[in-house]
CSV table of C-alpha atoms and ligand atoms in Angstrom, one decimal:
chain,number,residue,atom,x,y,z
A,1,MET,CA,30.2,59.0,1.3
A,2,GLN,CA,31.9,61.1,-1.2
A,3,PRO,CA,33.5,63.5,1.3
A,4,THR,CA,35.7,60.7,2.9
A,5,THR,CA,37.9,60.5,-0.1
A,6,ARG,CA,39.0,64.1,0.6
A,7,LEU,CA,39.9,63.3,4.1
A,8,VAL,CA,43.5,64.3,4.8
A,9,SER,CA,43.7,64.3,8.5
A,10,ILE,CA,43.6,61.3,10.9
A,11,SER,CA,41.2,63.2,13.2
A,12,GLU,CA,38.7,63.6,10.4
A,13,PHE,CA,39.0,59.9,9.5
A,14,LEU,CA,38.4,59.0,13.1
A,15,SER,CA,35.3,61.0,13.5
A,16,GLU,CA,33.8,59.7,10.3
A,17,ALA,CA,34.6,56.1,11.5
A,18,GLN,CA,32.9,57.0,14.8
A,19,ARG,CA,29.8,58.3,13.1
A,20,ILE,CA,29.5,55.2,10.7
A,21,GLU,CA,29.9,52.8,13.8
A,22,GLY,CA,27.2,54.6,15.6
A,23,GLU,CA,24.7,54.7,12.8
A,24,GLY,CA,25.5,51.1,11.8
A,25,VAL,CA,25.1,49.7,15.3
A,26,ALA,CA,21.8,51.5,15.5
A,27,ALA,CA,20.4,50.3,12.1
A,28,LEU,CA,21.6,46.7,12.6
A,29,SER,CA,20.5,46.1,16.1
A,30,GLY,CA,17.1,48.1,15.4
A,31,ALA,CA,16.2,46.0,12.4
A,32,ALA,CA,12.7,44.5,13.2
A,33,ASP,CA,12.6,41.7,10.5
A,34,ALA,CA,14.8,40.0,7.9
A,35,GLY,CA,13.9,42.8,5.2
A,36,ALA,CA,15.0,45.7,7.4
A,37,LEU,CA,18.2,43.8,8.4
A,38,GLU,CA,19.1,43.2,4.8
A,39,ASP,CA,18.6,46.9,4.0
A,40,ALA,CA,20.9,47.8,6.8
A,41,ARG,CA,23.5,45.3,5.7
A,42,ILE,CA,23.6,46.9,2.2
A,43,ALA,CA,23.7,50.4,3.5
A,44,PHE,CA,26.7,49.6,5.8
A,45,LEU,CA,28.4,46.5,4.9
A,46,GLY,CA,27.5,46.4,1.1
A,47,ASP,CA,30.3,45.9,-1.4
A,48,ALA,CA,29.1,48.5,-3.8
A,49,ARG,CA,27.8,51.5,-1.9
A,50,GLY,CA,28.2,50.5,1.7
A,51,ALA,CA,29.5,53.2,4.1
A,52,LEU,CA,32.3,51.0,5.2
A,53,LYS,CA,33.6,50.7,1.7
A,54,ALA,CA,33.7,54.5,1.4
A,55,LEU,CA,35.5,54.6,4.7
A,56,GLN,CA,38.1,52.1,3.4
A,57,GLN,CA,38.6,54.3,0.4
A,58,GLY,CA,39.2,57.2,2.7
A,59,LEU,CA,42.3,55.3,4.1
A,60,ARG,CA,44.2,56.0,1.1
A,61,ALA,CA,44.4,59.8,1.6
A,62,ILE,CA,45.8,59.4,5.2
A,63,PRO,CA,49.4,60.4,5.5
A,64,ALA,CA,51.7,57.4,5.8
A,65,PRO,CA,52.8,57.8,9.5
A,66,GLU,CA,49.1,57.7,10.7
A,67,LYS,CA,48.0,55.0,8.2
A,68,PRO,CA,48.5,52.0,10.8
A,69,ALA,CA,46.2,53.8,13.4
A,70,ALA,CA,43.6,54.6,10.9
A,71,GLY,CA,43.7,51.0,9.5
A,72,LYS,CA,43.3,49.5,13.0
A,73,ARG,CA,40.3,51.6,13.7
A,74,PHE,CA,38.6,50.8,10.3
A,75,ASN,CA,39.1,47.0,11.1
A,76,GLU,CA,37.5,47.5,14.6
A,77,VAL,CA,34.4,49.1,13.0
A,78,LYS,CA,34.2,46.5,10.3
A,79,VAL,CA,34.4,43.6,12.7
A,80,ARG,CA,31.9,45.1,15.1
A,81,LEU,CA,29.3,45.7,12.3
A,82,GLU,CA,29.8,42.2,10.8
A,83,SER,CA,29.3,40.5,13.9
A,84,LEU,CA,26.4,42.5,15.0
A,85,HIS,CA,24.7,41.6,11.6
A,86,ALA,CA,25.4,37.9,12.1
A,87,GLU,CA,24.0,38.1,15.6
A,88,ARG,CA,20.9,39.9,14.7
A,89,LYS,CA,20.2,37.5,11.7
A,90,LEU,CA,20.4,34.4,14.1
A,91,ALA,CA,18.1,36.1,16.6
A,92,LEU,CA,15.5,37.0,14.0
A,93,SER,CA,15.4,33.6,12.5
A,94,ALA,CA,14.9,32.0,15.9
A,95,ALA,CA,12.0,34.3,16.7
A,96,ASP,CA,10.5,33.2,13.4
A,97,ASN,CA,10.6,29.6,14.5
A,98,ARG,CA,9.2,30.4,17.9
A,99,SER,CA,6.2,32.3,16.5
A,100,ALA,CA,5.4,29.3,14.2
A,101,LEU,CA,5.5,26.8,17.1
A,102,ALA,CA,3.5,29.1,19.4
A,103,ASP,CA,0.6,29.3,16.8
A,104,PRO,CA,-1.9,26.7,17.9
A,105,SER,CA,-4.0,27.1,14.7
A,106,MET,CA,-1.2,25.6,12.5
A,107,PRO,CA,-2.5,22.5,10.8
A,108,ALA,CA,-1.1,19.3,12.4
A,109,ARG,CA,0.8,16.9,10.4
A,110,HIS,CA,-0.8,13.5,10.1
A,111,PRO,CA,1.6,10.6,10.4
A,112,TRP,CA,0.7,8.0,7.8
A,113,LYS,CA,-0.8,4.9,9.2
A,114,GLY,CA,-0.3,1.5,7.5
A,115,ALA,CA,-3.6,-0.2,6.6
A,116,LYS,CA,-4.3,-3.8,5.8
A,117,HIS,CA,-5.5,-4.5,2.2
A,118,PRO,CA,-9.2,-5.4,2.0
A,119,VAL,CA,-8.2,-8.7,0.3
A,120,SER,CA,-5.9,-9.6,3.2
A,121,LEU,CA,-8.7,-8.4,5.6
A,122,VAL,CA,-11.3,-10.8,4.1
A,123,ILE,CA,-8.8,-13.7,4.0
A,124,ASP,CA,-8.2,-13.2,7.7
A,125,GLU,CA,-11.9,-13.1,8.3
A,126,ILE,CA,-12.6,-16.3,6.3
A,127,ALA,CA,-9.7,-18.2,7.9
A,128,GLU,CA,-11.1,-17.3,11.3
A,129,ILE,CA,-14.6,-18.6,10.5
A,130,PHE,CA,-13.2,-21.9,9.3
A,131,ARG,CA,-10.6,-22.1,12.0
A,132,GLU,CA,-13.4,-22.1,14.6
A,133,ILE,CA,-15.0,-25.1,12.9
A,134,GLY,CA,-11.8,-27.2,12.8
A,135,PHE,CA,-10.0,-26.3,9.6
A,136,THR,CA,-6.2,-25.8,9.5
A,137,ILE,CA,-4.2,-23.8,7.0
A,138,ALA,CA,-2.4,-25.7,4.2
A,139,LEU,CA,-0.3,-24.2,1.4
A,140,GLY,CA,1.1,-25.4,-2.0
A,141,PRO,CA,3.5,-24.3,-4.7
A,142,GLU,CA,2.6,-21.5,-7.1
A,143,ALA,CA,4.7,-23.1,-9.9
A,144,GLU,CA,2.8,-26.3,-10.3
A,145,THR,CA,3.0,-29.4,-12.7
A,146,ASP,CA,0.5,-29.9,-15.4
A,147,TRP,CA,-0.4,-33.2,-13.6
A,148,TYR,CA,-1.4,-31.5,-10.2
A,149,ASN,CA,-3.1,-28.6,-11.9
A,150,PHE,CA,-5.1,-30.5,-14.5
A,151,THR,CA,-4.4,-34.2,-15.2
A,152,ALA,CA,-5.1,-35.4,-11.5
A,153,LEU,CA,-8.1,-33.2,-11.5
A,154,ASN,CA,-9.7,-35.0,-14.4
A,155,PHE,CA,-9.2,-32.4,-17.0
A,156,PRO,CA,-8.7,-34.3,-20.3
A,157,PRO,CA,-5.8,-32.8,-22.4
A,158,ASP,CA,-8.3,-31.3,-25.0
A,159,HIS,CA,-10.7,-30.0,-22.3
A,160,PRO,CA,-12.2,-26.5,-23.0
A,161,ALA,CA,-11.5,-25.8,-19.3
A,162,LEU,CA,-7.7,-25.6,-20.2
A,163,ASP,CA,-8.6,-22.7,-22.5
A,164,ALA,CA,-10.9,-21.0,-20.0
A,165,HIS,CA,-8.1,-21.2,-17.4
A,166,ASP,CA,-5.8,-19.3,-19.9
A,167,THR,CA,-2.8,-21.0,-18.5
A,168,LEU,CA,0.6,-19.4,-18.2
A,169,TYR,CA,3.2,-22.1,-18.9
A,170,LEU,CA,6.8,-21.9,-17.4
A,171,GLY,CA,8.0,-25.0,-19.3
A,172,ASP,CA,6.5,-28.0,-21.0
A,173,ASP,CA,5.1,-29.5,-17.9
A,174,VAL,CA,5.4,-26.6,-15.4
A,175,LEU,CA,2.9,-23.9,-15.2
A,176,LEU,CA,1.7,-21.2,-12.9
A,177,ARG,CA,-1.2,-22.8,-11.1
A,178,THR,CA,-4.6,-21.6,-12.3
A,179,HIS,CA,-6.4,-22.4,-9.2
A,180,THR,CA,-5.6,-23.7,-5.7
A,181,SER,CA,-7.3,-27.0,-6.4
A,182,PRO,CA,-4.0,-28.7,-6.9
A,183,VAL,CA,-3.4,-28.5,-3.2
A,184,GLN,CA,-6.4,-30.8,-2.7
A,185,MET,CA,-4.4,-33.6,-4.4
A,186,ARG,CA,-1.2,-32.8,-2.6
A,187,THR,CA,-2.9,-32.9,0.7
A,188,LEU,CA,-4.8,-36.2,0.0
A,189,GLN,CA,-1.3,-37.8,-0.9
A,190,SER,CA,0.3,-36.5,2.2
A,191,TYR,CA,-2.3,-36.9,5.0
A,192,ALA,CA,-4.8,-39.6,6.1
A,193,PRO,CA,-8.4,-38.5,6.7
A,194,PRO,CA,-10.0,-36.9,8.7
A,195,ILE,CA,-8.9,-33.9,6.5
A,196,ARG,CA,-10.1,-30.3,7.0
A,197,ILE,CA,-7.9,-27.7,5.2
A,198,LEU,CA,-8.2,-24.2,4.1
A,199,VAL,CA,-5.7,-23.0,1.4
A,200,PRO,CA,-5.3,-19.4,0.7
A,201,GLY,CA,-2.9,-18.6,-2.2
A,202,ASN,CA,-2.1,-16.7,-5.4
A,203,VAL,CA,-3.2,-18.1,-8.8
A,204,TYR,CA,-2.5,-17.0,-12.3
A,205,ARG,CA,-4.4,-16.6,-15.6
A,206,ARG,CA,-3.6,-15.0,-18.7
A,207,ASP,CA,-6.9,-13.1,-18.8
A,208,PHE,CA,-6.7,-9.6,-20.0
A,209,PHE,CA,-7.0,-6.9,-17.3
A,210,ASP,CA,-10.5,-5.5,-17.1
A,211,ALA,CA,-12.8,-4.4,-14.3
A,212,SER,CA,-13.3,-8.1,-13.1
A,213,HIS,CA,-10.1,-9.9,-14.2
A,214,ALA,CA,-6.4,-9.7,-13.3
A,215,PRO,CA,-3.5,-11.9,-14.3
A,216,MET,CA,-2.8,-12.8,-10.7
A,217,PHE,CA,-5.5,-13.0,-8.0
A,218,SER,CA,-6.0,-14.9,-4.8
A,219,GLN,CA,-8.1,-17.9,-4.2
A,220,ILE,CA,-9.1,-19.8,-1.1
A,221,GLU,CA,-9.6,-23.5,-1.4
A,222,GLY,CA,-11.3,-25.7,1.2
A,223,LEU,CA,-11.3,-29.5,1.6
A,224,SER,CA,-13.0,-31.7,4.0
A,225,VAL,CA,-12.7,-35.5,3.8
A,226,ASP,CA,-14.0,-38.1,6.4
A,227,GLU,CA,-16.3,-41.0,6.8
A,228,GLY,CA,-19.9,-40.2,6.2
A,229,ILE,CA,-19.6,-36.8,4.7
A,230,SER,CA,-22.4,-35.9,2.3
A,231,PHE,CA,-23.6,-32.9,0.2
A,232,VAL,CA,-25.7,-31.8,3.4
A,233,ASP,CA,-22.2,-31.1,5.1
A,234,LEU,CA,-21.2,-29.0,2.1
A,235,LYS,CA,-24.4,-26.9,2.0
A,236,ALA,CA,-24.7,-26.5,5.8
A,237,THR,CA,-21.1,-25.5,6.2
A,238,LEU,CA,-21.0,-23.0,3.3
A,239,SER,CA,-24.3,-21.5,4.3
A,240,LEU,CA,-23.0,-21.1,7.8
A,241,PHE,CA,-19.9,-19.4,6.5
A,242,ALA,CA,-22.0,-17.0,4.3
A,243,LYS,CA,-24.1,-16.1,7.3
A,244,ARG,CA,-21.0,-15.4,9.4
A,245,LEU,CA,-19.5,-13.2,6.6
A,246,PHE,CA,-22.6,-11.4,5.2
A,247,GLY,CA,-25.1,-11.5,7.9
A,248,THR,CA,-28.8,-11.6,6.8
A,249,ALA,CA,-27.8,-11.5,3.1
A,250,LYS,CA,-29.5,-14.3,1.1
A,251,THR,CA,-27.6,-17.1,-0.6
A,252,ARG,CA,-28.4,-19.6,-3.2
A,253,PHE,CA,-26.8,-22.6,-4.7
A,254,ARG,CA,-26.8,-23.4,-8.4
A,255,PRO,CA,-25.9,-26.8,-10.1
A,256,SER,CA,-22.6,-26.3,-11.9
A,257,TYR,CA,-19.8,-28.5,-13.4
A,258,PHE,CA,-16.1,-29.0,-12.3
A,259,PRO,CA,-14.3,-32.2,-13.6
A,260,PHE,CA,-13.0,-32.9,-10.1
A,261,THR,CA,-16.2,-32.6,-8.1
A,262,GLU,CA,-19.4,-34.6,-8.7
A,263,PRO,CA,-22.0,-33.2,-8.2
A,264,SER,CA,-20.9,-29.6,-8.3
A,265,ALA,CA,-22.6,-26.4,-7.1
A,266,GLU,CA,-21.9,-22.7,-7.2
A,267,MET,CA,-23.0,-20.4,-4.4
A,268,ASP,CA,-24.2,-16.9,-5.1
A,269,VAL,CA,-24.7,-14.1,-2.6
A,270,GLU,CA,-27.3,-11.5,-3.0
A,271,CYS,CA,-25.5,-8.5,-4.5
A,272,GLN,CA,-24.6,-6.3,-1.5
A,273,LEU,CA,-24.0,-3.3,-3.7
A,274,CYS,CA,-27.6,-3.1,-5.0
A,275,ARG,CA,-29.2,-5.3,-2.4
A,276,GLY,CA,-30.5,-7.6,-5.0
A,277,ALA,CA,-32.0,-4.8,-7.3
A,278,GLY,CA,-29.6,-5.3,-10.0
A,279,CYS,CA,-26.4,-3.3,-10.8
A,280,PRO,CA,-23.3,-3.3,-13.1
A,281,VAL,CA,-21.4,-5.3,-10.5
A,282,CYS,CA,-23.9,-8.1,-10.6
A,283,LYS,CA,-24.6,-7.5,-14.3
A,284,GLY,CA,-28.2,-6.8,-13.4
A,285,THR,CA,-29.0,-10.2,-11.9
A,286,GLY,CA,-29.0,-9.1,-8.3
A,287,TRP,CA,-26.7,-12.1,-7.4
A,288,THR,CA,-22.9,-12.4,-7.3
A,289,GLU,CA,-21.2,-15.9,-7.5
A,290,ILE,CA,-18.6,-16.1,-4.7
A,291,LEU,CA,-17.6,-19.8,-4.9
A,292,GLY,CA,-17.5,-23.1,-6.8
A,293,SER,CA,-17.9,-26.4,-4.8
A,294,GLY,CA,-18.9,-30.0,-4.9
A,295,MET,CA,-18.3,-33.5,-3.6
A,296,VAL,CA,-14.7,-34.6,-4.1
A,297,HIS,CA,-14.6,-37.0,-7.2
A,298,PRO,CA,-13.8,-40.5,-6.1
A,299,SER,CA,-11.0,-40.6,-8.6
A,300,LEU,CA,-9.0,-38.1,-6.6
A,301,LEU,CA,-9.3,-40.2,-3.4
A,302,GLU,CA,-8.3,-43.4,-5.2
A,303,ALA,CA,-5.3,-41.7,-6.9
A,304,ALA,CA,-4.1,-40.8,-3.5
A,305,GLY,CA,-4.6,-44.3,-2.1
A,306,ILE,CA,-7.8,-43.4,0.0
A,307,ASP,CA,-10.6,-45.9,0.0
A,308,SER,CA,-13.4,-44.0,-1.8
A,309,GLU,CA,-16.0,-46.6,-0.5
A,310,ARG,CA,-15.2,-45.7,3.0
A,311,TYR,CA,-14.4,-42.0,2.8
A,312,THR,CA,-16.2,-39.0,1.1
A,313,GLY,CA,-15.5,-35.3,1.0
A,314,TRP,CA,-16.5,-31.9,-0.4
A,315,ALA,CA,-14.3,-29.0,-1.6
A,316,PHE,CA,-14.8,-25.4,-2.5
A,317,GLY,CA,-12.8,-22.6,-4.1
A,318,MET,CA,-13.7,-18.8,-3.6
A,319,GLY,CA,-12.2,-15.6,-4.8
A,320,PRO,CA,-11.5,-13.3,-1.8
A,321,ALA,CA,-11.3,-10.1,-4.1
A,322,ARG,CA,-14.9,-10.7,-5.2
A,323,ILE,CA,-15.9,-11.3,-1.8
A,324,ALA,CA,-14.1,-8.2,-0.5
A,325,MET,CA,-16.0,-6.2,-3.1
A,326,GLN,CA,-19.3,-7.5,-1.7
A,327,ARG,CA,-18.2,-7.2,1.9
A,328,TYR,CA,-17.0,-3.5,1.5
A,329,GLY,CA,-19.3,-2.4,-1.2
A,330,LEU,CA,-16.6,-1.7,-3.7
A,331,PRO,CA,-17.9,-1.1,-7.3
A,332,ASN,CA,-14.8,-2.0,-9.1
A,333,ILE,CA,-12.3,-4.8,-8.5
A,334,ARG,CA,-9.5,-2.9,-10.1
A,335,VAL,CA,-9.1,-0.5,-7.1
A,336,MET,CA,-7.8,-3.5,-5.1
A,337,TYR,CA,-4.9,-4.1,-7.4
A,338,ASP,CA,-3.8,-0.4,-7.6
A,339,SER,CA,-2.7,-0.3,-3.8
A,340,ASP,CA,-3.7,3.4,-3.7
A,341,VAL,CA,-3.2,4.6,-0.2
A,342,ARG,CA,-6.3,7.1,-0.5
A,343,PHE,CA,-8.4,3.9,-1.1
A,344,LEU,CA,-6.7,1.7,1.5
A,345,GLU,CA,-7.2,4.2,4.2
A,346,GLN,CA,-11.0,4.1,3.7
A,347,VAL,CA,-11.4,0.4,4.4
A,348,PRO,CA,-12.6,-0.2,7.9
A,349,GLN,CA,-9.9,-2.1,9.8
B,1,LIG,N1,-11.0,-24.5,-8.7
B,1,LIG,C1,-12.2,-24.1,-9.1
B,1,LIG,C2,-12.1,-22.8,-9.9
B,1,LIG,O1,-11.0,-22.2,-9.9
B,1,LIG,C3,-13.2,-23.8,-8.1
B,1,LIG,C4,-13.5,-25.1,-7.2
B,1,LIG,C5,-12.7,-25.6,-6.1
B,1,LIG,C6,-14.6,-25.8,-7.6
B,1,LIG,C7,-13.1,-26.6,-5.4
B,1,LIG,C8,-14.9,-26.9,-6.9
B,1,LIG,C9,-14.2,-27.3,-5.9
B,1,LIG,O2,-13.0,-22.3,-10.6
């Protein structure tokens, strides 16, 4: 636009303004996409080499009496081109959005769906099985006294089981319960038989964190006390429970020892990951232990003021995480503590 700086007459200035306006309108309104529009903006409205800038410089050479008319015309052209640019920009971006919406092959966005944790699912399932045969839910404190957690359950002070439980102490006499069994004694003290309770809850052990241990995990305790209850009731009820949860999977009872049950037994289920063939989860044995159980020791009943000649009972404690591993075929217990959504979403709800 060099020639404009040589303009001397108003008529030359006006015809140049006319030409720039016409070409600018054509370029801006004809821009087919954002790139073409930007090119047109630089050519006509650009600060450095834009045509309007050159026209503005031409104003200086206009004789003084005619300057107001020339300035007015310059502003008209400037405002027209600027607003045309803004309009066109808006129209092009709206068109962009429309074409995105109109494309049916665009991938859909999946809203994230919440999922229940496998341990919660198994706890619900176990609670339902026992609810149907007359058990009600009972709860107890996680911060427990030494007496409820150990002494009342016949653990002598120097018993190796205290080490095995790897207790987390909160004070001299207060600890984080290492099992849900203290709720047995709390229930025996508070309710008269017949008693049938199921106690889901968190328990704590200072175990190191490996593929099968975590410092906090859940347990489910069960307790049944009435007149005429025998080991037959224990075996029949737990076998029925296993059948409901695992279908045709084989189960077996092994003699065991707990200071608060006598006699005691552990129940194994055929490893569902290898169907009994032996794998790392069952340590090659083909079986996984899912619960400890036994006949309630008479000393617990007596300590709670219940006549142990008249009443007998049985109890069990199981680990829902281990049961969930078997139920859902999970090879590693750790995935259950990570709460990784990619894993949780795969658990059938
Ligand atoms: N409390 C025992 C444990 O944590 C399990 C158990 C409960 C055994 C009830 C017998 C009766 O290992």
